[in-house]
C-alpha positions as a printed Julia matrix, in Angstrom:
208×3 Matrix{Float64}:
  24.02   19.19   -3.46
  20.43   18.15   -3.99
  19.83   15.39   -6.52
  16.48   15.42   -8.25
  14.7    13.36  -10.85
  12.71   14.95  -13.71
   9.47   16.53  -12.55
   7.47   14.68  -15.23
   8.54   11.37  -13.67
   7.17   12.34  -10.28
   3.96   13.75  -11.77
   3.29   10.45  -13.51
   4.18    8.33  -10.49
   2.24   10.52   -8.05
  -0.87   10.16  -10.21
  -0.37    6.4   -10.35
   0.15    6.14   -6.6
  -2.99    8.16   -5.86
  -4.99    5.67   -7.92
  -3.37    2.78   -6.09
  -4.16    4.27   -2.68
  -7.8     4.5    -3.7
  -7.74    0.87   -4.83
  -6.14   -0.22   -1.58
  -8.77    1.61    0.45
 -11.51   -0.2    -1.42
  -9.69   -3.53   -1.09
  -9.84   -3.67    2.69
 -13.27   -3.36    4.28
 -13.75   -1.39    7.46
 -13.03   -3.73   10.37
 -15.91   -4.87   12.57
 -15.89   -5.76   16.28
 -14.37   -9.25   16.48
 -15.9   -12.34   18.07
 -13.97  -14.9    20.1
 -14.26  -17.81   17.67
 -13.33  -15.71   14.67
 -10.28  -14.2    16.33
  -9.15  -17.62   17.54
  -9.25  -18.79   13.93
  -7.03  -15.91   12.88
  -4.6   -16.49   15.74
  -4.3   -20.17   14.83
  -3.91  -19.4    11.13
  -1.2   -16.84   11.86
   0.96  -19.52   13.48
   1.94  -20.63    9.97
   3.57  -17.26    9.29
   7.04  -15.96   10.11
   5.61  -13.06   12.12
   2.57  -14.49   13.92
   2.04  -11.64   16.37
   2.16   -9.03   13.62
  -0.15  -11.24   11.56
  -2.7   -11.41   14.35
  -2.62   -7.73   15.29
  -2.93   -6.6    11.69
  -5.81   -8.96   10.8
  -7.8    -9.69   13.96
 -10.03   -6.64   13.58
 -11.25   -8.08   10.26
 -12.36  -11.37   11.83
 -16.07  -10.8    11.19
 -15.36  -10.29    7.49
 -13.11  -13.36    7.4
 -15.71  -15.61    9.11
 -13.18  -18.39    9.69
 -12.65  -18.77    5.94
  -8.97  -19.28    4.96
  -9.58  -17.87    1.49
 -11.08  -14.68    2.89
  -8.27  -14.42    5.4
  -5.67  -14.62    2.65
  -7.56  -12.03    0.61
  -7.82   -9.61    3.53
  -4.12  -10.09    4.29
  -3.26   -9.19    0.72
  -5.5    -6.12    0.93
  -3.75   -4.96    4.1
  -0.39   -5.56    2.42
  -1.43   -3.55   -0.62
  -2.36   -0.6     1.57
   0.98   -0.64    3.38
   3.03   -1.13    0.21
   1.2     1.73   -1.49
   1.92    4.06    1.42
   5.56    3.01    1.32
   5.78    3.82   -2.39
   4.26    7.24   -1.73
   6.72    7.86    1.13
   9.73    7.02   -1.05
   8.35    9.21   -3.82
   8.1    12.13   -1.39
  11.64   11.81   -0.07
  12.95   11.38   -3.61
  11.63   14.84   -4.37
  12.33   16.61   -1.11
  15.33   15.06    0.64
  18.85   16.43    0.51
  21.21   13.48    0.3
  24.25   15.44    1.47
  25.67   15.25   -2.01
  25.65   11.45   -2.06
  24.69   10.02   -5.45
  24.76    6.51   -3.94
  22.01    7.41   -1.48
  20.01    9.06   -4.24
  20.4     5.99   -6.44
  19.34    3.66   -3.62
  16.23    5.74   -2.9
  15.35    5.88   -6.58
  15.77    2.1    -6.95
  13.67    1.56   -3.83
  10.89    3.66   -5.28
  11.06    1.75   -8.54
  10.91   -1.73   -6.98
   8.13   -0.75   -4.6
   6.14    0.44   -7.59
   6.59   -3.02   -9.08
   5.65   -4.64   -5.76
   2.43   -2.63   -5.58
   1.49   -3.79   -9.08
   2.15   -7.42   -8.13
   0.18   -7.23   -4.89
  -2.68   -5.49   -6.64
  -2.71   -8.24   -9.27
  -2.79  -10.81   -6.48
  -5.78   -9.15   -4.86
  -7.59   -8.99   -8.18
  -7.0   -12.71   -8.7
  -8.2   -13.54   -5.18
 -11.45  -11.7    -5.84
 -12.02  -13.77   -9.0
 -11.29  -17.22   -7.56
 -13.66  -19.9    -8.73
 -13.91  -23.61   -9.23
 -12.19  -26.23   -7.12
  -9.35  -28.73   -7.06
  -6.64  -28.27   -9.66
  -8.37  -25.29  -11.24
  -8.38  -23.42   -7.95
  -4.78  -24.42   -7.25
  -3.74  -23.02  -10.62
  -5.41  -19.7    -9.93
  -3.7   -19.53   -6.54
  -0.34  -20.34   -8.13
  -0.56  -16.98   -9.9
  -1.12  -15.28   -6.56
   1.8   -17.16   -5.03
   4.06  -16.12   -7.9
   3.08  -12.46   -7.72
   3.32  -12.23   -3.94
   6.73  -13.92   -4.02
   7.86  -11.43   -6.65
   6.56   -8.54   -4.53
   8.53   -9.82   -1.54
  11.67  -10.08   -3.67
  11.22   -6.5    -4.87
  10.81   -5.26   -1.32
  13.98   -7.08   -0.3
  15.77   -5.47   -3.25
  14.96   -2.08   -1.73
  16.78   -2.8     1.51
  19.58   -4.66   -0.27
  20.3    -1.48   -2.23
  21.31    0.29    0.97
  23.75   -2.37    2.19
  26.88   -0.61    0.95
  25.59    2.91    1.58
  27.22    4.73    4.5
  25.2     6.42    7.25
  23.48    9.3     5.51
  21.89   11.25    8.3
  18.84    9.05    8.7
  17.53    8.41    5.2
  18.93    4.88    5.03
  17.61    3.87    8.45
  14.18    5.38    7.88
  13.67    3.83    4.44
  14.94    0.42    5.52
  12.87    0.36    8.71
   9.71    1.15    6.8
  10.54   -1.34    4.05
  11.13   -4.13    6.56
   7.67   -3.59    8.04
   6.1    -3.94    4.61
   8.22   -7.03    3.91
   6.89   -8.65    7.07
   3.21   -8.17    6.21
   3.91   -9.32    2.65
   5.61  -12.46    3.98
   2.64  -13.14    6.23
   0.14  -12.69    3.43
   2.1   -15.06    1.21
   2.21  -17.65    4.0
  -1.58  -17.46    4.39
  -2.05  -17.89    0.64
   0.25  -20.92    0.75
  -1.72  -22.42    3.64
  -4.97  -21.92    1.77
  -3.55  -23.5    -1.4
  -2.12  -26.46    0.49
  -5.48  -27.19    2.09
  -7.32  -27.52   -1.22
  -8.46  -31.05   -1.87
  -7.7   -32.52   -5.29
  -9.18  -35.69   -6.83
């Protein structure tokens, strides 16, 4: 038994995802050859995250663009996260259309819910990146702007966790559960790191 959602739903979501992929590609500049001082800054900054090695490997090639600026580092981290979350949403969309769930409506429901929450996560991360690009002012004004980013990135992380939570009571389904959850966890980790870098940036802002 193959469980499918209406074709109009996938047409709409596929169009949306294509636009998001384009936005993500623009969000993250092509990495430049790193310099020692710049990469050291990223390595040190990544120590504040839960996954420091992943943080460093995913961001070190952007060190020239970051230029030892914590705000730029947070922005680049969000751009990298947006790209990965967008690809995850596209992946779940594809398996929603093409996978045979061995007649299991619970697996189909979990995949559908995962696709839905990752769509929300992409919107929240994209909003965070937009806000980071518009940052201005200083002190409390800047903290307020960053509080929006912190809220949206936290919400994105919660949505990504909802995806994997939805598979907790689903039996082994021939690989769909493991594949979706493994991919989702990787996105959760980069999202967590990006949020940590935003928090570090916000905490370092001096207020009168």
